[in-house]
PDB file of C-alpha atoms in Angstrom:
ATOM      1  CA  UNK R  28       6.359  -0.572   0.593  1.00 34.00           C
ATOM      2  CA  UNK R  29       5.881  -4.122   1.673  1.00 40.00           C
ATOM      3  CA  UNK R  30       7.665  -7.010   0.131  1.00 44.00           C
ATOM      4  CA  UNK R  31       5.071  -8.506  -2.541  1.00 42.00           C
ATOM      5  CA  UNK R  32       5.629 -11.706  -1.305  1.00 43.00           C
ATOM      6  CA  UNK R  33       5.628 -11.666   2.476  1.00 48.00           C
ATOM      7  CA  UNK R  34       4.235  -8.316   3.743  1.00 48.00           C
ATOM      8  CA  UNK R  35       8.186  -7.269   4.806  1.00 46.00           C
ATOM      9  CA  UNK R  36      10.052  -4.039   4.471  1.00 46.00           C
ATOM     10  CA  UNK R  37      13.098  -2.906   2.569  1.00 45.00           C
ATOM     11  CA  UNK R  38      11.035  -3.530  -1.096  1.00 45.00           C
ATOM     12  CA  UNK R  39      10.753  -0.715  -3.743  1.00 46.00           C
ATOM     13  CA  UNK R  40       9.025  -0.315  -6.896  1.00 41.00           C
ATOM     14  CA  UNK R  41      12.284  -1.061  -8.388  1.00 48.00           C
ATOM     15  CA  UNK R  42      12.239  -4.874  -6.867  1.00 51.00           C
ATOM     16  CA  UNK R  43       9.311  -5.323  -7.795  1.00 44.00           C
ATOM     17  CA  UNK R  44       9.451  -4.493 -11.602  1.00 42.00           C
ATOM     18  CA  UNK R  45      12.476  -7.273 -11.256  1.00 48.00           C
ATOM     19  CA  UNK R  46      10.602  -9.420  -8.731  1.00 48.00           C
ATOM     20  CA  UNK R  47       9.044 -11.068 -11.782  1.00 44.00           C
ATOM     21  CA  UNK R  48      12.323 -12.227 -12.785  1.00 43.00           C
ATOM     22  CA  UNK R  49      13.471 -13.329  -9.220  1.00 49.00           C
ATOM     23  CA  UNK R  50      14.748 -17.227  -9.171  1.00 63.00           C
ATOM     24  CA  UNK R  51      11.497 -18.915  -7.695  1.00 65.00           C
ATOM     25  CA  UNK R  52      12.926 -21.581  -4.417  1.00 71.00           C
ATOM     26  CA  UNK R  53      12.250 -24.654  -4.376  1.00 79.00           C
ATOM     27  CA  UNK R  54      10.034 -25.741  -2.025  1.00 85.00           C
ATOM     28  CA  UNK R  55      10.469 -29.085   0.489  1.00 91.00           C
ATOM     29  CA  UNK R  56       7.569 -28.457   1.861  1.00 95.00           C
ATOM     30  CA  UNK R  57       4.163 -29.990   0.322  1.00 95.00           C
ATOM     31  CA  UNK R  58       2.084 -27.397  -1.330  1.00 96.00           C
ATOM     32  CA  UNK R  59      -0.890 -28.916   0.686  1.00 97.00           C
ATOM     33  CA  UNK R  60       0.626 -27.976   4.100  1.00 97.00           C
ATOM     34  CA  UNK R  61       2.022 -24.568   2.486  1.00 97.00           C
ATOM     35  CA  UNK R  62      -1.615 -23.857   2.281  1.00 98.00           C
ATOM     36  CA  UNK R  63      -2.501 -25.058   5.775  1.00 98.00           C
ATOM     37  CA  UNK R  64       0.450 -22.775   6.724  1.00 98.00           C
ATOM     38  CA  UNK R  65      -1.130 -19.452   5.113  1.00 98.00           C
ATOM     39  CA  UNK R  66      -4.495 -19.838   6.320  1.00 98.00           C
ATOM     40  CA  UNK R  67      -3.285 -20.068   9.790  1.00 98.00           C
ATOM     41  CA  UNK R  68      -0.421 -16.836   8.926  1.00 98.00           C
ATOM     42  CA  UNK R  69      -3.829 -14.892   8.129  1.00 98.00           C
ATOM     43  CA  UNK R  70      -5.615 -16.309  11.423  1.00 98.00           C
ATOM     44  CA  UNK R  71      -2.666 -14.838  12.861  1.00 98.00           C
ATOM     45  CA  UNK R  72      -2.819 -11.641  11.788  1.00 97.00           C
ATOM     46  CA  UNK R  73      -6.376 -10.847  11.548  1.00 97.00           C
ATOM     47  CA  UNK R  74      -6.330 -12.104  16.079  1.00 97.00           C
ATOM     48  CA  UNK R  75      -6.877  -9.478  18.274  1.00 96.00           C
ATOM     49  CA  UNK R  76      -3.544 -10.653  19.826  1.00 97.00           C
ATOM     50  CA  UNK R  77      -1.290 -10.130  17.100  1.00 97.00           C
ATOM     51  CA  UNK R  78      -3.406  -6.637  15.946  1.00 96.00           C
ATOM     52  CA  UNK R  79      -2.668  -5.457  19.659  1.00 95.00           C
ATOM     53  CA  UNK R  80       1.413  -6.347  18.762  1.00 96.00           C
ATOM     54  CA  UNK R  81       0.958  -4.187  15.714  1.00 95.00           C
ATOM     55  CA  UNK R  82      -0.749  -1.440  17.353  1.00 94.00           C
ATOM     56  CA  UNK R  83       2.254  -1.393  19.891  1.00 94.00           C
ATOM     57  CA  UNK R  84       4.805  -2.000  17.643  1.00 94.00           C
ATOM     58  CA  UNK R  85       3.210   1.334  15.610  1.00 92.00           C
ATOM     59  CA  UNK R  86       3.566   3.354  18.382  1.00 90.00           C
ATOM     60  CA  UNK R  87       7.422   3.223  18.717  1.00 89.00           C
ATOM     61  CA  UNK R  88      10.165   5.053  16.772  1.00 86.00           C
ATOM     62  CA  UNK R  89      12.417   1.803  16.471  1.00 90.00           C
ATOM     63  CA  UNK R  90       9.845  -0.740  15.373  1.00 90.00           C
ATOM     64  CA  UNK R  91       6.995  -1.214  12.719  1.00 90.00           C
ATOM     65  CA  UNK R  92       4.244  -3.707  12.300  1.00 92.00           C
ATOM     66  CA  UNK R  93       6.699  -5.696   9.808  1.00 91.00           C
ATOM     67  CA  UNK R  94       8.786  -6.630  12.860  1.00 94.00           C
ATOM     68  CA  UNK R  95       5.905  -7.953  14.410  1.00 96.00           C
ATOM     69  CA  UNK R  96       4.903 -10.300  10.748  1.00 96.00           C
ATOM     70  CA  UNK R  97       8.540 -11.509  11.089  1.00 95.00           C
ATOM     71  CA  UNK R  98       7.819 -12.945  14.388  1.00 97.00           C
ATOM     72  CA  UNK R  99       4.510 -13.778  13.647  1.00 97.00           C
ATOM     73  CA  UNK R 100       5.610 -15.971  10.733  1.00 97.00           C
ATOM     74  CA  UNK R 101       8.375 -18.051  12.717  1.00 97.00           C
ATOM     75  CA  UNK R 102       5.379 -18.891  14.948  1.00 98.00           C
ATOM     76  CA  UNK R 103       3.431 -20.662  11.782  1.00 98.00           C
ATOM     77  CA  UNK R 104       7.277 -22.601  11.113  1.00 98.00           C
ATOM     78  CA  UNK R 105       7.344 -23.742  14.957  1.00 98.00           C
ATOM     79  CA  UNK R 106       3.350 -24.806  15.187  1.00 98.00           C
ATOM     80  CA  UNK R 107       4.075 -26.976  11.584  1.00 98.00           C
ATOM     81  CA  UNK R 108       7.328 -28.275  13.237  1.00 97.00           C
ATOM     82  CA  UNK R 109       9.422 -26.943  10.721  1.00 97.00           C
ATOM     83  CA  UNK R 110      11.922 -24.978  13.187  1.00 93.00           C
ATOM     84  CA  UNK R 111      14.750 -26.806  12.489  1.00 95.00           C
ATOM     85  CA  UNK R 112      14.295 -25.348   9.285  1.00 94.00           C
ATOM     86  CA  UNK R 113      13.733 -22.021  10.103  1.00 95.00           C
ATOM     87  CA  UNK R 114      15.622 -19.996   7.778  1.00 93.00           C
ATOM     88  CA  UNK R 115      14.425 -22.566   4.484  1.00 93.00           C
ATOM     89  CA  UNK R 116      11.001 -22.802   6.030  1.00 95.00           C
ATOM     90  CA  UNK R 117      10.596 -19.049   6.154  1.00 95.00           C
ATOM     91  CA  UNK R 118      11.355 -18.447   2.901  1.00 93.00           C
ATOM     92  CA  UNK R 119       9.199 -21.288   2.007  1.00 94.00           C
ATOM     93  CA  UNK R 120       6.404 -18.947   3.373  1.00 95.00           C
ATOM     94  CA  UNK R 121       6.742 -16.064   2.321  1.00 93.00           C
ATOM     95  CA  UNK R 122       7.451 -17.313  -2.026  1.00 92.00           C
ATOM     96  CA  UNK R 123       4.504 -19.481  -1.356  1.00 94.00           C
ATOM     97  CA  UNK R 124       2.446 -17.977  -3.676  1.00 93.00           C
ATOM     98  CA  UNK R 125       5.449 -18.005  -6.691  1.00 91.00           C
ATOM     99  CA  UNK R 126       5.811 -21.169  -6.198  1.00 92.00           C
ATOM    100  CA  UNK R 127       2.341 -22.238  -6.115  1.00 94.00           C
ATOM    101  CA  UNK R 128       1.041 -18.764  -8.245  1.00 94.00           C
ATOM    102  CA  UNK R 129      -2.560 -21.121  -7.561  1.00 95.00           C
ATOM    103  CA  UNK R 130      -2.024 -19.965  -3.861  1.00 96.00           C
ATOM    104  CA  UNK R 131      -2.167 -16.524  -4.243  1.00 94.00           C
ATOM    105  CA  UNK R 132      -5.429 -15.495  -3.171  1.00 96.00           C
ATOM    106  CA  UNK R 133      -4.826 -17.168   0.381  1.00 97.00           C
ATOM    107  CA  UNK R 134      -2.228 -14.725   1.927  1.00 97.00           C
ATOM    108  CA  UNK R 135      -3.511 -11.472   2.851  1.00 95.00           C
ATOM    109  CA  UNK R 136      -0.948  -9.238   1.695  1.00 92.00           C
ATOM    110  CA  UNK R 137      -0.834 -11.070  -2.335  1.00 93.00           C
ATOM    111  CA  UNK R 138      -4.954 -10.654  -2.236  1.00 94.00           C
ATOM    112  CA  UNK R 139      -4.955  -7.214  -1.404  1.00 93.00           C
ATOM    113  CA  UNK R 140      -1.951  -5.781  -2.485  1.00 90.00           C
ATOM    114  CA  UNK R 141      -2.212  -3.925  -5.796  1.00 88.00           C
ATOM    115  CA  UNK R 142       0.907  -2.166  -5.807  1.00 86.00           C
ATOM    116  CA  UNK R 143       2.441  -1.929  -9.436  1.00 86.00           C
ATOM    117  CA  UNK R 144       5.167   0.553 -10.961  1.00 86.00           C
ATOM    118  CA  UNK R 145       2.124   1.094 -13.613  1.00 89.00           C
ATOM    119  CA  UNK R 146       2.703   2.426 -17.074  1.00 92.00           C
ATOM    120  CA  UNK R 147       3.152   6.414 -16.655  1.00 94.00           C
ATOM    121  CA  UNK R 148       6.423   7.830 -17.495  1.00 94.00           C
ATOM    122  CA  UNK R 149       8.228  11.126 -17.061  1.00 94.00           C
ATOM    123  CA  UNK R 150       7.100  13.524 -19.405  1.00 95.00           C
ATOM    124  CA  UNK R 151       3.793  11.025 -20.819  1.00 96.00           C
ATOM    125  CA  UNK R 152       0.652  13.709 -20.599  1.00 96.00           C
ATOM    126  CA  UNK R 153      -1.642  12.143 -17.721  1.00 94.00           C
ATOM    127  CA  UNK R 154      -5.040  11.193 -18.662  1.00 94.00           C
ATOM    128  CA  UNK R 155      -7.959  13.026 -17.447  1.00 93.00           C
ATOM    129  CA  UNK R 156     -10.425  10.696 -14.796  1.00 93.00           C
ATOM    130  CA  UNK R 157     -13.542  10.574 -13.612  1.00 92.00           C
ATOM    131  CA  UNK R 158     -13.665  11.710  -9.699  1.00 92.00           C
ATOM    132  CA  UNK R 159     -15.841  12.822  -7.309  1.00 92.00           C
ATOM    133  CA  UNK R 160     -16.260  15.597  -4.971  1.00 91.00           C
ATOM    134  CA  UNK R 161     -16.903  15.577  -1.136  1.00 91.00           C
ATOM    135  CA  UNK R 162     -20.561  17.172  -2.362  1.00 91.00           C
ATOM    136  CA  UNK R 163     -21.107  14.055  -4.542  1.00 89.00           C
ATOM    137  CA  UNK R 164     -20.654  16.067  -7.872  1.00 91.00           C
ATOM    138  CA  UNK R 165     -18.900  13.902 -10.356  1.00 92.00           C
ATOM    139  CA  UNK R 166     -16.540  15.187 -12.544  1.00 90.00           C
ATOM    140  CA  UNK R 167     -13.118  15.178 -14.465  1.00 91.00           C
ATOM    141  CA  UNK R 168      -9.371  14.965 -12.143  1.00 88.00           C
ATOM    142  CA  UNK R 169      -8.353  18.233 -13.786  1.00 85.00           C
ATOM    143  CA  UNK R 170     -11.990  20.364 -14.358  1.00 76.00           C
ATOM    144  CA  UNK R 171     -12.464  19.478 -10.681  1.00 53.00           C
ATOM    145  CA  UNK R 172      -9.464  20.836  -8.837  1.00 52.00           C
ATOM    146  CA  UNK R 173      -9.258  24.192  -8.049  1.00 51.00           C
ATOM    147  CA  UNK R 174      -5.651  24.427  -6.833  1.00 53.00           C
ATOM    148  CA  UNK R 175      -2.497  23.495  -8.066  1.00 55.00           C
ATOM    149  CA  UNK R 176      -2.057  20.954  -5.404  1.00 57.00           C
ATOM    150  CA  UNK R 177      -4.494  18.360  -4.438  1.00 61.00           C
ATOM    151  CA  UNK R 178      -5.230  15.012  -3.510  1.00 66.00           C
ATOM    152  CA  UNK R 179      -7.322  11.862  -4.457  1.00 64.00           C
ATOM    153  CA  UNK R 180      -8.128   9.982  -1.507  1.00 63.00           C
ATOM    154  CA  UNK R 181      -7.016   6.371  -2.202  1.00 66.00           C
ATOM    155  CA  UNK R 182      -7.468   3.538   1.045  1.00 69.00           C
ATOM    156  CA  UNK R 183      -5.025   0.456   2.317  1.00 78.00           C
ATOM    157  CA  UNK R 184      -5.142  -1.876   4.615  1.00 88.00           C
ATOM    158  CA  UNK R 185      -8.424  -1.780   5.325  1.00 92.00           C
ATOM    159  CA  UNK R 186      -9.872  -3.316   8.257  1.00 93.00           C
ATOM    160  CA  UNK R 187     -12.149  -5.912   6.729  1.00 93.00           C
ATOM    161  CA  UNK R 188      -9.055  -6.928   3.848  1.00 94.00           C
ATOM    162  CA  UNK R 189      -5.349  -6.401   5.606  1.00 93.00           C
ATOM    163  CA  UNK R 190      -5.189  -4.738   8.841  1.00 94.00           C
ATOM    164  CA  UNK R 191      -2.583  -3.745  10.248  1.00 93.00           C
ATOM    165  CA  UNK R 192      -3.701  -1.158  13.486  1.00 92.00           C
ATOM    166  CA  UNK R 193      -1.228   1.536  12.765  1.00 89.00           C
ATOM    167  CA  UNK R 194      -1.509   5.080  14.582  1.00 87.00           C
ATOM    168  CA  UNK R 195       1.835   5.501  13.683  1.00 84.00           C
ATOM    169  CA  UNK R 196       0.603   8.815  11.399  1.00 82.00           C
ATOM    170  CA  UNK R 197      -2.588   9.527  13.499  1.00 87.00           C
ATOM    171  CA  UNK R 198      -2.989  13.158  14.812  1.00 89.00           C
ATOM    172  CA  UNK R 199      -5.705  11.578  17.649  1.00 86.00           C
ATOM    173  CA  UNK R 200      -2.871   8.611  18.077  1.00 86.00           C
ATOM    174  CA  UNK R 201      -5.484   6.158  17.149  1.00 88.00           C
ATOM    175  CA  UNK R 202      -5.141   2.877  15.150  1.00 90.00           C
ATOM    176  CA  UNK R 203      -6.952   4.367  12.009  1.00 89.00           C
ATOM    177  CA  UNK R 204      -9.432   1.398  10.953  1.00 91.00           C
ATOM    178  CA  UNK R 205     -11.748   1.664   8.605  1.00 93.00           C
ATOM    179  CA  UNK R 206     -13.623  -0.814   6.103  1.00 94.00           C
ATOM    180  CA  UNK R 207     -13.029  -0.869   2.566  1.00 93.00           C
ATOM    181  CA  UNK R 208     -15.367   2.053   0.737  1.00 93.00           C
ATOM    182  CA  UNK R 209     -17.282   0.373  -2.093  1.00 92.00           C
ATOM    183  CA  UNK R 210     -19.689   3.346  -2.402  1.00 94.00           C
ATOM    184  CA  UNK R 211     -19.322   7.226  -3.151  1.00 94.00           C
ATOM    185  CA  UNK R 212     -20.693   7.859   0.247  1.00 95.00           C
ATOM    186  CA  UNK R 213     -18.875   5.715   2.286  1.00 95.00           C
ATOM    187  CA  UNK R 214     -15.596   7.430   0.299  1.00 94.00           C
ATOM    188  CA  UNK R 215     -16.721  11.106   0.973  1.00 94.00           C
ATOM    189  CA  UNK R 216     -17.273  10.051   5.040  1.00 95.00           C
ATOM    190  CA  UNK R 217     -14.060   8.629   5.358  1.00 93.00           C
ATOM    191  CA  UNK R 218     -11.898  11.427   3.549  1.00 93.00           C
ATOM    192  CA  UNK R 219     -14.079  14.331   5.593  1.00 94.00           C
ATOM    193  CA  UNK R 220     -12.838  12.164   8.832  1.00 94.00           C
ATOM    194  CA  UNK R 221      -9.220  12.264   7.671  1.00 91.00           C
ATOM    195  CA  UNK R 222      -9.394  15.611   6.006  1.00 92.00           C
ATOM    196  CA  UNK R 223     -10.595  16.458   9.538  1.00 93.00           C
ATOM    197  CA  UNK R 224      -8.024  14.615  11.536  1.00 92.00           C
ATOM    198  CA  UNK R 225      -5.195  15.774   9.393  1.00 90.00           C
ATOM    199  CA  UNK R 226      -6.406  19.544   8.905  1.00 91.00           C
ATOM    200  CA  UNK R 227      -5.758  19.085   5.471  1.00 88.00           C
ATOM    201  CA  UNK R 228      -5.967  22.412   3.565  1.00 86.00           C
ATOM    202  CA  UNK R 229      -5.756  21.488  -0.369  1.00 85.00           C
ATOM    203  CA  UNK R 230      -8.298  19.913  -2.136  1.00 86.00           C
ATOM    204  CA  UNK R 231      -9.694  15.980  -2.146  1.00 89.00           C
ATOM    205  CA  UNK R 232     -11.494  14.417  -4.550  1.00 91.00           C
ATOM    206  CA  UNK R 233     -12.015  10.736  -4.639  1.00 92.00           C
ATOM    207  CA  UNK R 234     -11.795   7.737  -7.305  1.00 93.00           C
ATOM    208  CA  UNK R 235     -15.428   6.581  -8.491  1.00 92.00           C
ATOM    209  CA  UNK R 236     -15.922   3.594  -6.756  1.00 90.00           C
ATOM    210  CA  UNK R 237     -17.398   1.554  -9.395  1.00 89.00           C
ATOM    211  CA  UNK R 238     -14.808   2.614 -12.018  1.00 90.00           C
ATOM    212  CA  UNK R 239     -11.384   3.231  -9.808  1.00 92.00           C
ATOM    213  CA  UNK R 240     -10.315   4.387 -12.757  1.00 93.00           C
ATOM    214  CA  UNK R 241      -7.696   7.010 -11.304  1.00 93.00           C
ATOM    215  CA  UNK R 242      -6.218   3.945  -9.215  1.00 92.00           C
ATOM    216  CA  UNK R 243      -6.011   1.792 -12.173  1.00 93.00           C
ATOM    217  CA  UNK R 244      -4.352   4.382 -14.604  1.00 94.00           C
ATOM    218  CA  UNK R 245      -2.105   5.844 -11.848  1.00 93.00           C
ATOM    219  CA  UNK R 246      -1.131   2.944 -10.026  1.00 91.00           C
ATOM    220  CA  UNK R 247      -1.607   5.310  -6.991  1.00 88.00           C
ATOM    221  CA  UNK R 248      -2.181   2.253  -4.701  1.00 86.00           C
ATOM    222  CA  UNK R 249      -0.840   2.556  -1.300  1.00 83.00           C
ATOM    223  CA  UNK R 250       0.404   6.080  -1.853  1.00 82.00           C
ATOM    224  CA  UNK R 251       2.337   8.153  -4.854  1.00 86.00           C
ATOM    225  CA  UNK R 252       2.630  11.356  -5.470  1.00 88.00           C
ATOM    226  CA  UNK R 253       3.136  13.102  -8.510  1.00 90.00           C
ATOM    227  CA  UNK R 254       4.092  16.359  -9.971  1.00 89.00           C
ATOM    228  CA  UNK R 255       1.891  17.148 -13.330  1.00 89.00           C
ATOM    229  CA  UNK R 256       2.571  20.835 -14.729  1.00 86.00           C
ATOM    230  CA  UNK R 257       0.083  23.126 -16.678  1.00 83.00           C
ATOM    231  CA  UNK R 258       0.093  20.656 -20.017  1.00 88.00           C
ATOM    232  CA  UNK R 259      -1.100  17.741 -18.139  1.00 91.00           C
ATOM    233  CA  UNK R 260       2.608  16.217 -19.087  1.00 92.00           C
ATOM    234  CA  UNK R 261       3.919  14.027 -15.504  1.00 93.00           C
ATOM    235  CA  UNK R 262       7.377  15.825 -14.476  1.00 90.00           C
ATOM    236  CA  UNK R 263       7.549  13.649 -11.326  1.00 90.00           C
ATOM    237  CA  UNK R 264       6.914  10.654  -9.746  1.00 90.00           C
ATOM    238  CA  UNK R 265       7.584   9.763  -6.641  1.00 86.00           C
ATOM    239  CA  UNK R 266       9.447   6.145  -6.013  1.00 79.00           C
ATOM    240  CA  UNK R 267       8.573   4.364  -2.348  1.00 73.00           C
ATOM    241  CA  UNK R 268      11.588   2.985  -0.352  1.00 69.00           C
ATOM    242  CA  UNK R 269      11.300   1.065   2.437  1.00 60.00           C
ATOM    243  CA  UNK R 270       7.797   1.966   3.042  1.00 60.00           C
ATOM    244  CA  UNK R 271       8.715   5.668   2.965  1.00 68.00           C
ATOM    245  CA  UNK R 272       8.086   8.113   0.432  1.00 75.00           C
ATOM    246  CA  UNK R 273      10.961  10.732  -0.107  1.00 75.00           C
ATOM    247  CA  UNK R 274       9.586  14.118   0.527  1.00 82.00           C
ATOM    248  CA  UNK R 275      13.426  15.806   0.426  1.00 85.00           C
ATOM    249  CA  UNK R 276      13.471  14.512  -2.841  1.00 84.00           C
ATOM    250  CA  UNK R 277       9.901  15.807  -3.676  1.00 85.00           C
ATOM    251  CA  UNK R 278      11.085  19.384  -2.394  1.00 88.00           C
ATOM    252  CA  UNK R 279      13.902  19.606  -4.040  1.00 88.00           C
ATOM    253  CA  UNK R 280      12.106  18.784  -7.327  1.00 84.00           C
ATOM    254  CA  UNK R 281       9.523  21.622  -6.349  1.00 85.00           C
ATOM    255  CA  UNK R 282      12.065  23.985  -5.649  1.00 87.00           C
ATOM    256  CA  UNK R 283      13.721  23.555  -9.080  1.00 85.00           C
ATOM    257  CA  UNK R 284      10.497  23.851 -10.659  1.00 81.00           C
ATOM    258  CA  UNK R 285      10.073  27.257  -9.433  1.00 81.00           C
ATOM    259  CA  UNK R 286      13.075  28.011  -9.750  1.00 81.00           C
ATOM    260  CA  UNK R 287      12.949  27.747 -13.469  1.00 77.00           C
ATOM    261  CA  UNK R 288       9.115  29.449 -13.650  1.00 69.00           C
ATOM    262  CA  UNK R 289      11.101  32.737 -12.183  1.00 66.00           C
ATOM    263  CA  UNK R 290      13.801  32.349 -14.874  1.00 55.00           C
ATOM    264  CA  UNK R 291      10.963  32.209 -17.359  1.00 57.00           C
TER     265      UNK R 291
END
């Protein structure tokens, strides 16, 4: 999970529940050169230089394209001449758009991140969505599936909104790059590609693209997963940490839950 502010690491759904309450900095620099500073931190990212850095920096074991936005982002403090004041300047950056909430739909990674804890709790009962199937049938999230695990496709960092050239999870060790789906076919081509590149085995469906309603109730946006048992009631929910999702945690919990069907 990326920082909500900045597009850095180490930020969980925990922070940013709180981040609303987060002290905002003051800010010594003007908000009219803050905003000269953002549009050049998305030139930045959206060059073919700095998408080749994240490509490479994807590629390695030890690094991540978040090291590469850190360095990136000291570049935008040295072109304004800010370097003496790195470390306020920085930070400056990156609570730009707290400061000046006005700014917000400048940086990249505040206009296209809709990451949100969302409303569902342990043991609410899940509401029933609209979906489609890869043979453009629409129908309901639970009539739909035929298995008792499955998956609705959701996309991030798409290439035309936030790219970031990762292959870091790529079976044909490509950047995956794709454009933002806006129509039921362009959905069902991308998930056949990726249920064909990841020899996926369990069932996809995908969120109506004029409703996202499943995205919108399940705050499933960049990736969650969930455990919902036979009553439709949610008896987990997975937490992101440091961009990572926990599957020890989510086989544990799978584990106990059939451990406890035997007992029954």
């Amino acid at each position: 999970m990326a920082h909500v502010t900045s597009g850095r690491a180490n930020f969980t759904y925990d922070d940013l529940i709180k981040s609303n309450s987060i002290q905002v900095p003051q800010s010594f620099i003007p908000k009219s050169l803050l905003k000269q500073m953002l549009m050049r931190e998305n030139e930045l990212r959206l060059s073919d230089e700095y998408q080749k850095q994240f490509s490479e920096a994807e590629q390695s074991s030890s690094s991540s394209w978040l090291d590469v936005v850190n360095e990136l982002q000291k570049q935008v403090i040295r072109e304004f001449h800010l370097d003496e004041e790195m470390g306020a300047a920085l930070l400056c950056l990156r609570c730009a758009t707290q400061i000046y909430p006005d700014l917000k739909e400048i940086p990249l990674y505040t206009k296209y991140n809709r990451a949100i804890d969302g409303n569902l709790q342990i043991g609410d009962i899940v509401p029933n969505v609209p979906i489609v199937q890869l043979d453009g049938q629409e129908g309901q999230l639970f009539d739909g599936l035929k298995s008792s695990s499955s998956t609705v496709l959701i996309g991030a960092h798409a290439q035309d909104e936030w790219p970031i050239s990762s292959a870091r999870w790529s079976p044909t060790q490509m950047p995956i790059k794709y454009n933002q789906t806006r129509t039921v076919e362009e959905r069902v081509a991308v998930t056949r590609d990726f249920i064909r590149d990841f020899n996926l085995e369990i069932p996809v469906v995908i969120d109506k693209p004029d409703e996202n309603l499943f995205e919108k109730l399940y705050s499933s946006w960049p990736v969650r997963i969930y455990i919902i048992d036979k009553d439709h009631r949610l008896v987990y929910k997975a937490q992101p940490s440091e961009t990572m999702l926990e599957l020890r945690e989510l086989i544990d919990h799978l584990k106990m839950i059939a451990e406890s069907t035997k007992i029954e």
